[in-house]
Coordinates of C-alpha atoms in Angstrom, one line a residue:
M1 CA 138.3 111.3 117.3
H2 CA 137.0 113.5 120.1
Y3 CA 133.4 113.4 121.0
E4 CA 133.0 117.2 120.4
T5 CA 134.1 116.9 116.8
F6 CA 132.1 113.8 116.0
D7 CA 129.6 114.2 113.1
Q8 CA 126.4 112.8 114.8
E9 CA 124.4 112.7 111.5
T10 CA 127.1 110.6 109.8
G11 CA 127.4 108.2 112.8
R12 CA 123.6 107.7 112.7
N13 CA 123.5 107.0 109.0
D14 CA 126.5 104.6 109.2
F15 CA 124.7 102.8 112.2
R16 CA 121.3 102.7 110.4
V17 CA 123.1 101.1 107.3
A18 CA 124.6 98.5 109.4
V19 CA 121.5 97.6 111.3
N20 CA 119.4 97.6 108.2
E21 CA 121.5 94.8 106.8
I22 CA 120.4 92.6 109.6
L23 CA 116.8 93.9 109.8
R24 CA 116.3 93.4 106.1
D25 CA 116.7 89.5 106.6
Y26 CA 114.5 89.2 109.7
D27 CA 111.0 87.7 109.3
K28 CA 109.4 89.6 106.3
G29 CA 112.0 92.3 106.5
Y30 CA 112.2 95.5 108.4
V31 CA 114.2 98.8 108.3
L32 CA 115.4 101.3 110.8
T33 CA 114.1 104.7 109.6
A34 CA 115.9 108.1 109.9
R35 CA 113.5 108.9 112.6
G36 CA 114.7 106.0 114.7
Q37 CA 111.6 103.6 114.2
I38 CA 111.8 100.1 113.1
V39 CA 109.1 99.5 110.4
A40 CA 108.2 96.7 107.9
I41 CA 109.7 97.0 104.6
S42 CA 107.0 98.0 102.1
P43 CA 106.0 95.7 99.3
K44 CA 108.2 95.9 96.2
G45 CA 106.7 98.4 93.8
L46 CA 105.1 100.4 96.5
R47 CA 108.3 101.7 98.3
D48 CA 108.6 104.6 95.9
L49 CA 105.1 105.8 96.9
E50 CA 106.1 106.1 100.6
T51 CA 109.4 107.8 99.9
A52 CA 108.0 110.1 97.2
P53 CA 108.1 113.8 98.2
R54 CA 105.2 114.5 100.4
P55 CA 102.0 115.7 98.9
P56 CA 102.0 119.5 98.6
G57 CA 99.4 121.6 100.5
D58 CA 98.7 122.2 104.1
P59 CA 101.5 120.7 106.2
S60 CA 99.4 120.1 109.3
N61 CA 96.3 118.8 107.5
V62 CA 97.9 116.8 104.8
Q63 CA 101.7 116.2 105.0
Q64 CA 102.2 115.6 108.7
R65 CA 98.9 113.4 108.8
V66 CA 100.3 111.4 105.8
D67 CA 103.6 110.9 107.6
A68 CA 101.8 109.7 110.8
A69 CA 99.5 107.3 108.9
I70 CA 102.6 105.8 107.2
D71 CA 104.3 105.4 110.5
K72 CA 101.1 103.9 112.0
F73 CA 100.6 101.4 109.3
R74 CA 104.2 100.3 108.9
R75 CA 105.2 100.1 112.6
R76 CA 106.6 96.9 113.7
G77 CA 104.0 94.9 115.6
S78 CA 101.1 97.0 114.3
T79 CA 97.8 95.4 114.6
S80 CA 94.8 95.2 112.3
S81 CA 93.2 97.8 114.3
D82 CA 96.3 100.1 113.9
R83 CA 96.3 99.5 110.2
R84 CA 92.6 100.3 109.9
D85 CA 93.2 103.4 111.8
A86 CA 95.9 104.4 109.4
I87 CA 93.6 103.9 106.5
R88 CA 90.9 105.9 108.3
D89 CA 93.4 108.7 108.7
L90 CA 94.2 108.8 105.0
A91 CA 90.5 108.8 104.3
D92 CA 90.1 111.7 106.6
I93 CA 92.9 113.5 104.7
L94 CA 91.0 112.9 101.6
E95 CA 87.8 114.3 103.4
F96 CA 89.8 117.4 104.0
L97 CA 90.7 117.7 100.5
R98 CA 87.4 116.9 99.1
P99 CA 86.1 120.5 98.5
Q100 CA 89.2 121.2 96.4
A101 CA 89.1 117.6 94.9
K102 CA 85.6 118.2 93.4
A103 CA 87.1 120.7 91.0
V104 CA 89.7 118.1 89.7
L105 CA 87.9 114.8 89.9
T106 CA 84.7 113.7 88.1
Q107 CA 81.7 113.1 90.4
Q108 CA 81.9 109.4 89.8
D109 CA 85.5 109.2 90.7
E110 CA 84.8 111.1 93.9
S111 CA 81.9 108.8 94.6
D112 CA 83.9 105.6 94.1
L113 CA 86.6 106.8 96.3
F114 CA 84.4 107.6 99.3
N115 CA 82.4 104.4 98.6
I116 CA 85.5 102.4 99.6
A117 CA 86.1 104.6 102.7
N118 CA 82.5 104.6 103.9
N119 CA 81.3 101.0 103.1
F120 CA 84.2 98.7 103.7
G121 CA 84.3 98.9 107.7
I122 CA 87.0 101.7 107.7
R123 CA 85.1 104.8 108.8
H124 CA 81.7 103.6 110.0
H125 CA 80.5 100.8 112.1
N126 CA 77.1 99.5 111.1
Q127 CA 75.4 96.5 109.7
R128 CA 75.7 97.7 106.1
Q129 CA 79.5 97.6 106.2
K130 CA 81.3 95.0 104.1
T131 CA 83.6 93.4 106.5
Q132 CA 84.1 89.8 105.2
Y133 CA 87.3 90.2 103.5
D134 CA 90.9 89.1 104.1
E135 CA 92.1 92.0 106.3
A136 CA 95.8 91.7 105.6
I137 CA 95.3 91.7 101.9
W138 CA 92.6 94.4 101.6
Q139 CA 94.0 96.7 104.3
S140 CA 97.3 96.9 102.5
W141 CA 95.5 97.4 99.2
M142 CA 93.3 100.2 100.7
F143 CA 96.2 101.9 102.4
Y144 CA 98.3 102.2 99.3
Y145 CA 95.2 103.1 97.3
F146 CA 94.4 106.0 99.4
L147 CA 98.1 107.1 99.8
A148 CA 98.4 107.1 96.1
T149 CA 95.1 108.9 95.7
I150 CA 96.3 111.6 98.2
H151 CA 99.5 112.0 96.0
A152 CA 97.5 112.3 92.8
T153 CA 94.7 114.5 94.2
T154 CA 97.0 117.0 95.8
R155 CA 99.1 117.2 92.6
L156 CA 96.1 117.7 90.6
I157 CA 94.9 120.4 92.9
E158 CA 98.3 122.1 92.8
K159 CA 98.3 121.9 89.0
A160 CA 94.8 123.4 88.7
T161 CA 95.9 126.3 91.1
V162 CA 98.9 126.9 88.9
V163 CA 96.9 127.0 85.7
T164 CA 94.4 129.3 87.3
A165 CA 97.1 131.6 88.4
A166 CA 98.6 131.6 85.1
K167 CA 95.2 132.6 83.4
R168 CA 94.9 135.5 85.7
G169 CA 98.3 136.8 84.5
P170 CA 101.4 138.0 86.5
N171 CA 100.0 141.5 87.4
T172 CA 96.6 140.6 88.8
T173 CA 95.8 140.1 92.4
R174 CA 93.6 137.5 93.8
P175 CA 90.1 138.4 94.8

């Protein structure tokens, strides 16, 4: 086969499949992503959350930041500080979505959501923070909790937008 006719994407996929057979068995399990990064395999049951279609909405303020947080959290060799930063990044995305989320979440749900981000040593550094927890367990839980919440919240916002548009009718313009 001549190098000019070689299908680079197929070659990369074949290589990734072969390498992933080896990486999967190393330590707790790793995978080579399509972007060329070696990351830890997500816990069973949570893999679908990371590979689900990206949350709808603003690409630069939601989708790209979600991708970056996932990369930061799962990166091979990520430290507790890296994982805390990834959780903070997800909390910041929720903060960005907060004005729209108020319309689709109850006040208590919103309050509970930001209680975790603001009082468990993620976004603030003061004496009132709860920091006496097993970081490996709790950081993993908080990360996937916020990731799932972003998915749910953006979909609720999108649904509310569609319903509002449908109520206006097809021939009306937005104010």
